[in-house]
Tab-separated table of C-alpha atoms in Angstrom:
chain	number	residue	atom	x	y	z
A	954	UNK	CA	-63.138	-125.495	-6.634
A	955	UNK	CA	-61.831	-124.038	-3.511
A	956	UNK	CA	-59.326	-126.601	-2.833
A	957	UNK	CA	-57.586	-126.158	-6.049
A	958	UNK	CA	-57.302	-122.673	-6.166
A	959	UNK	CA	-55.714	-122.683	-2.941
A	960	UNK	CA	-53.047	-125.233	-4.108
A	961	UNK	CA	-52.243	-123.200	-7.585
A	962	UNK	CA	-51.849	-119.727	-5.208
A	963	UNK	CA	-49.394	-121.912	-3.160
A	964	UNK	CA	-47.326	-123.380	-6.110
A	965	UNK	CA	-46.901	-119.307	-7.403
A	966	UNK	CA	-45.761	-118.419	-4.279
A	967	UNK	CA	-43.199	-121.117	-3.810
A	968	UNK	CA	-42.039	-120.477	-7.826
A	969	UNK	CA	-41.650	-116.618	-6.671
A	970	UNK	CA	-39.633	-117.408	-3.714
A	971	UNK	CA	-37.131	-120.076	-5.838
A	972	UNK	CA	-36.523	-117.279	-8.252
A	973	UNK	CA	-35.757	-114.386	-5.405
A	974	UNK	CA	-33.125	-117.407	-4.229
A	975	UNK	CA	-31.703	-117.931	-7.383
A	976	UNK	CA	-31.150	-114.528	-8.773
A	977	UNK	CA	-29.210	-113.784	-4.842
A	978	UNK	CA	-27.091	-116.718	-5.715
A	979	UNK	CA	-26.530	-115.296	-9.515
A	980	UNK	CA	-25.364	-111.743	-8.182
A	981	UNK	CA	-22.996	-113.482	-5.858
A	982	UNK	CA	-21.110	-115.326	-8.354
A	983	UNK	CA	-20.955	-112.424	-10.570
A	984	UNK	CA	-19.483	-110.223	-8.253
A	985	UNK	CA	-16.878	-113.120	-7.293
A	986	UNK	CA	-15.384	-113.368	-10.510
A	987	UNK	CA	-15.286	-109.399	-11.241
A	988	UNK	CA	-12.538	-109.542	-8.246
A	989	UNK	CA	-11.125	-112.416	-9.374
A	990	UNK	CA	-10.735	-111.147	-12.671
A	991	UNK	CA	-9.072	-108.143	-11.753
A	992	UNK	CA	-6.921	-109.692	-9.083
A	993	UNK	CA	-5.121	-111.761	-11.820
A	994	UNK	CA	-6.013	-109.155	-14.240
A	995	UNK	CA	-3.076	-107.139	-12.163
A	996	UNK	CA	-0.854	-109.681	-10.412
A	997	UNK	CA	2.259	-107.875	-12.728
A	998	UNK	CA	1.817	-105.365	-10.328
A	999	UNK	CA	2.822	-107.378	-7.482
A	1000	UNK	CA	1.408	-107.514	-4.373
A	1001	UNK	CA	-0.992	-104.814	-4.433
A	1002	UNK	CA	-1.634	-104.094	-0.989
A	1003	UNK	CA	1.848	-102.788	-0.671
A	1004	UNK	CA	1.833	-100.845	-3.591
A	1005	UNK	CA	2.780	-97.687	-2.351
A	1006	UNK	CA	0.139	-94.823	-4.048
A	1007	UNK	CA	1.632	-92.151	-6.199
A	1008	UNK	CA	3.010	-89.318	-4.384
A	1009	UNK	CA	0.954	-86.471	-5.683
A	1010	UNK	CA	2.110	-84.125	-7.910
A	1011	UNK	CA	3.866	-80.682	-6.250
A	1012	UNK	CA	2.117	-77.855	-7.652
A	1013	UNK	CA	4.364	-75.254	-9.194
A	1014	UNK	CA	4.858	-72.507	-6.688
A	1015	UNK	CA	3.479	-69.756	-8.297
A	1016	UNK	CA	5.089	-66.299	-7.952
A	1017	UNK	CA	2.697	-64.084	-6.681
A	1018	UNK	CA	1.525	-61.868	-9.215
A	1019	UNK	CA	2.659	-58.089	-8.513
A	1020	UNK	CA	0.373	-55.529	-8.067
A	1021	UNK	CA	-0.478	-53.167	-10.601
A	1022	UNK	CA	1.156	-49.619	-9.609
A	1023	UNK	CA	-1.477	-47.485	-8.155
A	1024	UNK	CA	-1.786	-44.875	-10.792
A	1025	UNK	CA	-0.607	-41.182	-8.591
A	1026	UNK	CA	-3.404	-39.183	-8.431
A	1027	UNK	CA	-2.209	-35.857	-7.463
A	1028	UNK	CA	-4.925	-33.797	-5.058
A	1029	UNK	CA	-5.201	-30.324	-5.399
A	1030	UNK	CA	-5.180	-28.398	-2.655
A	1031	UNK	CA	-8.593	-26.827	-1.179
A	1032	UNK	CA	-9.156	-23.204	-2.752
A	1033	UNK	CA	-10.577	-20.705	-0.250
A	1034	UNK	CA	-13.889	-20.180	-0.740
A	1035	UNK	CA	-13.979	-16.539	-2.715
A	1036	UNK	CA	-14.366	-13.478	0.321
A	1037	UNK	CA	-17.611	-11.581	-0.851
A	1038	UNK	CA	-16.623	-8.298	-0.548
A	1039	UNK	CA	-19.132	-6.225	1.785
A	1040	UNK	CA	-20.391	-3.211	-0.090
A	1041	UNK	CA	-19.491	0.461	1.682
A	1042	UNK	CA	-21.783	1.773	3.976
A	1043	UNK	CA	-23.695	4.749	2.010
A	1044	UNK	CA	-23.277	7.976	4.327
A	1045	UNK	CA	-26.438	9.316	6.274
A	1046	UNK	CA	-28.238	11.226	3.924
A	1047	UNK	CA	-28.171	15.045	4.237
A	1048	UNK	CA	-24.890	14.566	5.596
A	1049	UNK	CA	-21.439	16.324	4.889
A	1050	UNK	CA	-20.016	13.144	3.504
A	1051	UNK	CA	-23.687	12.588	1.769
A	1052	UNK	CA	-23.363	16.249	0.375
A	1053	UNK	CA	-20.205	15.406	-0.900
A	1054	UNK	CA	-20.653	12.173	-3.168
A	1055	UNK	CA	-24.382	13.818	-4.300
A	1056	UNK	CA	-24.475	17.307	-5.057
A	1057	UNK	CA	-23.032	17.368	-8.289
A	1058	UNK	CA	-25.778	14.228	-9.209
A	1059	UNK	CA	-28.361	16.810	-8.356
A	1060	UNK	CA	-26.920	19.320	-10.206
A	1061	UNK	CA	-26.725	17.427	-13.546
A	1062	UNK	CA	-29.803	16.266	-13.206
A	1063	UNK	CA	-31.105	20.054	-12.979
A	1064	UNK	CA	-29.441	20.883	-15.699
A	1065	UNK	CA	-30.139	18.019	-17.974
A	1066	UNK	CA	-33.654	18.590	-16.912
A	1067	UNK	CA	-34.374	22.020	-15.418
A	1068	UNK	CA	-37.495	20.912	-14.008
A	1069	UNK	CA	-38.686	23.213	-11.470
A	1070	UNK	CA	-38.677	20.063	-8.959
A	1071	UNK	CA	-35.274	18.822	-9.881
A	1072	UNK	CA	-33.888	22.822	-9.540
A	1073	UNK	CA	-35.255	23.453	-6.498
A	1074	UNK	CA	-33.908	19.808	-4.924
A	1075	UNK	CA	-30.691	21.361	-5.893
A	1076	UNK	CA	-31.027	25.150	-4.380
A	1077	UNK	CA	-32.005	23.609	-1.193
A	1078	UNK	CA	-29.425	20.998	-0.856
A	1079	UNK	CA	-26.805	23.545	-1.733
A	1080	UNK	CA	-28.538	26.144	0.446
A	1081	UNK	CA	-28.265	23.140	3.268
A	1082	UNK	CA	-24.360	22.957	2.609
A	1083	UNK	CA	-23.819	26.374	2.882
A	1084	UNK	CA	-25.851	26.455	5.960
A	1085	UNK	CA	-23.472	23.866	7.546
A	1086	UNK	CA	-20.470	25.810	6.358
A	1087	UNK	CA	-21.550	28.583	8.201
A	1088	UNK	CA	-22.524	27.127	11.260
A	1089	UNK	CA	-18.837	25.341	11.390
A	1090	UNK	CA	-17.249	28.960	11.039
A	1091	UNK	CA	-19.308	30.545	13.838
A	1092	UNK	CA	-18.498	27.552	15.937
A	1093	UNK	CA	-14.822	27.980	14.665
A	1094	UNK	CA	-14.339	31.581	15.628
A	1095	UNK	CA	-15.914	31.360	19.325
A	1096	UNK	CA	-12.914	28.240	19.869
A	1097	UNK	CA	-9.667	30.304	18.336
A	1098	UNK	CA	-10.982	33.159	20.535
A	1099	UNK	CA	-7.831	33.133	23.013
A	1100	UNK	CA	-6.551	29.611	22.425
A	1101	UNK	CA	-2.647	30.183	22.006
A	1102	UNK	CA	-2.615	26.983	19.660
A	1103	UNK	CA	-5.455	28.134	17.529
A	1104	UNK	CA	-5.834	31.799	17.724
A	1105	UNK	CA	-4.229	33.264	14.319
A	1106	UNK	CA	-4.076	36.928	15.746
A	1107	UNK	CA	-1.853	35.325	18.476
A	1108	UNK	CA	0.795	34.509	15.707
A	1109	UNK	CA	0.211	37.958	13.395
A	1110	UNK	CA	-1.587	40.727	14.911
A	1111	UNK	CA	-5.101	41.774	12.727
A	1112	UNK	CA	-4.399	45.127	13.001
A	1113	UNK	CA	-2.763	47.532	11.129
A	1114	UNK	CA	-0.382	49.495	13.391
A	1115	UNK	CA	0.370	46.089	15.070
A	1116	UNK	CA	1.130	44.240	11.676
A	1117	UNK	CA	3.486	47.275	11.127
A	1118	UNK	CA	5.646	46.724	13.954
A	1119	UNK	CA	5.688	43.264	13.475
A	1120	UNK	CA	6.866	43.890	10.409
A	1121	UNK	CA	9.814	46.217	11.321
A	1122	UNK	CA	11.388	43.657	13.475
A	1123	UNK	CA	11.373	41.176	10.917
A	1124	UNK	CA	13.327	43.352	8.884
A	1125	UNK	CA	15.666	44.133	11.417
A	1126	UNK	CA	16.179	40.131	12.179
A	1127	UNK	CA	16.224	39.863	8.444
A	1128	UNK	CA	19.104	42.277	7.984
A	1129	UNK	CA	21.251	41.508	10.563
A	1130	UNK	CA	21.184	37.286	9.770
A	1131	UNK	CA	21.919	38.177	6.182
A	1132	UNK	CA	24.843	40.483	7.607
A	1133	UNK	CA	25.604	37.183	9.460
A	1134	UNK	CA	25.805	35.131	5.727
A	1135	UNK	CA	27.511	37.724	4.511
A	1136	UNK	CA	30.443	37.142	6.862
A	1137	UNK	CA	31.444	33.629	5.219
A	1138	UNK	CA	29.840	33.911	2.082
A	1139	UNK	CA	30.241	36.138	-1.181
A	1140	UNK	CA	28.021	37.142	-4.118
A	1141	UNK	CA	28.619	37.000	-7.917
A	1142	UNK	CA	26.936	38.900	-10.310
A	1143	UNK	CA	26.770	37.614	-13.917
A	1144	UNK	CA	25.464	40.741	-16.307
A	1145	UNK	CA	25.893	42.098	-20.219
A	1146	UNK	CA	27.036	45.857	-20.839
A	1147	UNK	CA	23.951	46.450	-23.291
A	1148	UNK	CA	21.320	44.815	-20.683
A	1149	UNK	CA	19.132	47.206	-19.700
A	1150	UNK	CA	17.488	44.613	-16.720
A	1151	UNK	CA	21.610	44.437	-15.603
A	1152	UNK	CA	21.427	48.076	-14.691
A	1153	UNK	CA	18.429	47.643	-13.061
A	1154	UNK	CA	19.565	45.035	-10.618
A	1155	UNK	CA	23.298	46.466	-10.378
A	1156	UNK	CA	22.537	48.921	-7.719
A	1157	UNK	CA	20.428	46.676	-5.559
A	1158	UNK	CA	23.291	44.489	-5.243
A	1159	UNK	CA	25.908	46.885	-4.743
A	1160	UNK	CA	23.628	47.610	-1.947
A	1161	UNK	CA	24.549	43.972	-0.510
A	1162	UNK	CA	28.205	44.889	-0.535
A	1163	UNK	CA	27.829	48.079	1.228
A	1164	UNK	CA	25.045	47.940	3.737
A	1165	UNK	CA	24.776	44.029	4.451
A	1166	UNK	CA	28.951	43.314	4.191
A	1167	UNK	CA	28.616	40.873	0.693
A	1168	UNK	CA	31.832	40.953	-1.258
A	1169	UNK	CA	30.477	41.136	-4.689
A	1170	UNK	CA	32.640	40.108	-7.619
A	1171	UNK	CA	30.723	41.226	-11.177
A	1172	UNK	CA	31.218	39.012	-14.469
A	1173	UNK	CA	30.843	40.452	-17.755
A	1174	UNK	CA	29.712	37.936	-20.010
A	1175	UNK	CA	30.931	40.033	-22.945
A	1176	UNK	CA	33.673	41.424	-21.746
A	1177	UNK	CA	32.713	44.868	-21.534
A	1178	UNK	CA	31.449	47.239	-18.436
A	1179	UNK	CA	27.581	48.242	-18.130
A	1180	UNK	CA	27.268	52.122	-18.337
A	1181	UNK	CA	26.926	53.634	-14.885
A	1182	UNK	CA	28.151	50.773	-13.488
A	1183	UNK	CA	28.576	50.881	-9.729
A	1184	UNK	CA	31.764	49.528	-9.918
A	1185	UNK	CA	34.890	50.463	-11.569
A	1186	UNK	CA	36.394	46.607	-11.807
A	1187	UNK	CA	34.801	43.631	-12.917
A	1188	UNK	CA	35.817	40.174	-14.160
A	1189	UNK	CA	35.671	39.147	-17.781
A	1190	UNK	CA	33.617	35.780	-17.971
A	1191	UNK	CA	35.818	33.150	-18.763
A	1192	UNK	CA	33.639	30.164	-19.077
A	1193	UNK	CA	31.847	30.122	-15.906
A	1194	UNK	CA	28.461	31.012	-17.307
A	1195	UNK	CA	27.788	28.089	-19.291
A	1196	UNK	CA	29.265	25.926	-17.085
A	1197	UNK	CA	26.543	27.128	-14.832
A	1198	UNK	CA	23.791	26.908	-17.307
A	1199	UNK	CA	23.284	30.535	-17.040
A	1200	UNK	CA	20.114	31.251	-19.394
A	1201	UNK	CA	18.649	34.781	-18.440
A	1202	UNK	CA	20.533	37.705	-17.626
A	1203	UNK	CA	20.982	39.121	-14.837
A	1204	UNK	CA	22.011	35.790	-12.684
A	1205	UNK	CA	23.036	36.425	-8.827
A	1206	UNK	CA	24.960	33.408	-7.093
A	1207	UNK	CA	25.600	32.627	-3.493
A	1208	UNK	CA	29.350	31.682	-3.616
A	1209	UNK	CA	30.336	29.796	0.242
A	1210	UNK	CA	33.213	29.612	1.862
A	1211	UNK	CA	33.971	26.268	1.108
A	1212	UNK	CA	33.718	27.452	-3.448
A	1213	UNK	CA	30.096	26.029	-3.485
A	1214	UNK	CA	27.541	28.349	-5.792
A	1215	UNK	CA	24.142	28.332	-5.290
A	1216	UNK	CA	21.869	30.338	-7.596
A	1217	UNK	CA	19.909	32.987	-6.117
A	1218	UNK	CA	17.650	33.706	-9.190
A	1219	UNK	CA	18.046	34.684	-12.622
A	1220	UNK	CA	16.247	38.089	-12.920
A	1221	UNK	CA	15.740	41.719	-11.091
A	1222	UNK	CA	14.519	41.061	-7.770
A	1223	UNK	CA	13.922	43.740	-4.861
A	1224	UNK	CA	16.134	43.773	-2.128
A	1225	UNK	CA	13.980	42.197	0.563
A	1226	UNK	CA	13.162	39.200	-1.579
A	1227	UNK	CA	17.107	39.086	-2.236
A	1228	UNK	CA	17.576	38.847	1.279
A	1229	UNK	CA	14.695	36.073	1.871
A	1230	UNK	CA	16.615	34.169	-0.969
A	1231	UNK	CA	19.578	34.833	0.703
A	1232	UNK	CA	18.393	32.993	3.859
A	1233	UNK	CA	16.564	30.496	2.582
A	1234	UNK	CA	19.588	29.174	0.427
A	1235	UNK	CA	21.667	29.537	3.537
A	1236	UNK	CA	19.461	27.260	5.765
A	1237	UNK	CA	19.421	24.792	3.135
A	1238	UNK	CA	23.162	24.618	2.921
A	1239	UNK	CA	23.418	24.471	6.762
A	1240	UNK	CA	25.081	28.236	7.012
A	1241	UNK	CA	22.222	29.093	9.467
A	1242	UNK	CA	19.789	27.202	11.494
A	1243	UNK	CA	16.004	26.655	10.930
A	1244	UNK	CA	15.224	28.842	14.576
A	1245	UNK	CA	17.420	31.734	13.073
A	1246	UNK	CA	15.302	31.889	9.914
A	1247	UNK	CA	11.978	31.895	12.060
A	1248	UNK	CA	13.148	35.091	13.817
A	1249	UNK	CA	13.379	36.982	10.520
A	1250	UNK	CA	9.638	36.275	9.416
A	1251	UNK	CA	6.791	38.802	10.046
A	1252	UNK	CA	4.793	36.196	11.927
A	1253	UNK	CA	5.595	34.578	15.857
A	1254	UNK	CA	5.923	31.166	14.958
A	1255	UNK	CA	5.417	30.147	18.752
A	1256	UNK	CA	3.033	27.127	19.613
A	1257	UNK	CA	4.164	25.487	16.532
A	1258	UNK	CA	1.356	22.107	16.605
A	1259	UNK	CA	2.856	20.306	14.023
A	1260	UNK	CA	6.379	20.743	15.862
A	1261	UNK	CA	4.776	19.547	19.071
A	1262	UNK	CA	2.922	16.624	17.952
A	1263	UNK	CA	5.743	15.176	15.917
A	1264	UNK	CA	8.006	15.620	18.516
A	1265	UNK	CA	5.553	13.626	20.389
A	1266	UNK	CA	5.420	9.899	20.408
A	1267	UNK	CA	1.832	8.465	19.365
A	1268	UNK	CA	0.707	6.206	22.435
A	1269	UNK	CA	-0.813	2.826	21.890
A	1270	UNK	CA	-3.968	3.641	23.471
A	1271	UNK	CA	-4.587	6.149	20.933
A	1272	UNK	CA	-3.700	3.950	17.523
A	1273	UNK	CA	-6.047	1.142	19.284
A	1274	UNK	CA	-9.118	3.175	18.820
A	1275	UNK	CA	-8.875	4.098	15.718
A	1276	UNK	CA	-11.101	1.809	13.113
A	1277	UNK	CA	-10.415	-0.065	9.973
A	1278	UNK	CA	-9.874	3.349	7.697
A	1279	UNK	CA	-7.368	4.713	10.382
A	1280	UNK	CA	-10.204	7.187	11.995
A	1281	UNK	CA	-10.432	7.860	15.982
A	1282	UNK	CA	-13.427	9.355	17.406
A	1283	UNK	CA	-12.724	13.489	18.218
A	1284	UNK	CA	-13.085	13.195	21.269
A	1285	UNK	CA	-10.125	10.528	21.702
A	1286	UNK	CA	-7.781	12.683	19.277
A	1287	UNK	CA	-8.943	15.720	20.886
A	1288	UNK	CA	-7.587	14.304	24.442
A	1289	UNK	CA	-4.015	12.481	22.745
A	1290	UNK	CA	-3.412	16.426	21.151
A	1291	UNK	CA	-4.335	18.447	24.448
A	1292	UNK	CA	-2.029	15.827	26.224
A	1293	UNK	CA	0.728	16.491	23.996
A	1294	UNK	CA	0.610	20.065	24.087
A	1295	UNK	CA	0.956	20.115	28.347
């Protein structure tokens, strides 16, 4: 039994390798007459190993695509960050400037509610200011005491037999710079013959014409002479009142050299306050000067501060010290004034 099954597993191989052989042979063929067949399939074509290949195909150049335009985006420029404003600084309470902004609270509030508290808060707060007041005038009287600048008794003496001196040399300045006017300029005096305040004033001015040197020239509005006039000729008006303006009778006009009328008043005046109208008239026109007109007043006007200090250049030291509301410490205006006044 052996034997034979040895010799059938040696026929099956030898039938396995025969088939391996012919199916190596089979492919061979096969693939022989695929060339072949498309060798003659394609011998139109020529030779084909020279056959050139196609050139390839140029792609289109394709225009680059433009950009979309950047839409403009305009930027605002930064706003400032809003400044807080920095609330005042309250005063010290109890202070003058305290007193000041507060007292009339405190009073409203005692009279809205007379409370014996919210009185009383009041009485003592306005005794305080009153207390302060005082103290500032005692301290106030001891510094005029012989200062030239600040001493008002300096300028106008207190007492009575001085003040009537004083007075009496005024006048005589007075009268003789009106006399002075008088020489280049003239009066006119605008009246009515039934005025009664026109005969009033008539001999005050004739006094102008005969003790100060005015030539007076009187106007009758209507035409006719006031009785007991002081003079015996006067001028009919002729137009000149209303083209003045005149209003109230009597009217008294400075007339200058140079035709210009300036109205003195339109009343009865005294003769002293004629004459002060007189001057003052005349150093606005430029007739006299501003030192002549001090002379005539019943007060030395000597040590004049504000003429000093004006006159005066502020320094830079001084306008650097002074803080954001424009105040400088007293005792740094103090020393700028006493160094303008040396």
């Amino acid at each position: 039994m052996k034997p034979k099954r040895h010799l059938d597993y040696q026929l099956n191989a030898v039938k396995l390798i025969l088939c391996s052989v012919a199916l190596a042979i089979f492919g061979a063929a096969c693939s022989t007459d695929i060339q072949a067949q498309s060798f003659y399939d394609r011998k139109e074509e020529g030779w084909f190993w020279y056959k050139e290949d196609p050139e390839p195909e140029q792609e289109q150049e394709q225009e680059p695509e433009s950009e979309p335009e950047q839409p403009v985006v305009i930027i605002a420029p930064p706003t400032e960050a809003p400044t807080q404003e920095v609330a005042p600084t309250a005063p010290a309470p109890l202070s003058a400037a305290w007193l000041r902004e507060n007292m009339m609270k405190y009073l409203d509030v005692a009279i809205d509610e007379p409370s014996p508290e919210n009185v009383k808060a009041y009485l003592y707060l306005q005794r305080l200011a009153m207390d302060k007041a005082e103290r500032y005038a005692m301290v106030s009287q001891r510094v005029n005491v012989g200062n030239p600048f600040l001493d008002e008794t300096i300028r106008r003496p207190s007492s009575s037999f001085a003040v009537t001196s004083v007075d009496a040399m005024a006048g005589v300045a007075r009268a003789q710079l009106v006399k002075k006017i008088a020489a280049n300029a003239g009066i006119f005096f605008f009246y009515q013959s039934d005025c009664s305040l026109c005969t009033l004033q008539a001999p005050i001015i004739k006094s102008l014409e005969t003790q100060e040197g005015f030539s007076v020239i009187p106007v009758s509005v209507d035409g006719e002479n006031m009785p007991n006039s002081p003079w015996e000729e006067f001028k009919a008006d002729n137009g000149h009142a209303a083209l003045l303006g005149i209003e109230n009778l009597p009217a008294t006009y400075l007339v200058g050299a140079d035709g210009s009328m300036v109205s003195l008043g339109q009343g009865v005046y005294a003769l002293p306050e004629l004459q002060e109208r007189i001057i003052k008239v005349a150093v606005v026109e430029g007739w006299v000067s501003e030192e002549e007109a001090n002379q005539t007043r019943p007060i030395r006007n000597f040590n004049n501060l504000a003429d000093i200090l004006e006159a005066g250049r502020v320094d830079t030291q001084i306008s650097a010290k002074a803080d954001e509301s424009g105040f400088i410490p007293p005792q740094e205006i103090l020393q700028h004034i006493t160094r303008q006044m040396q």
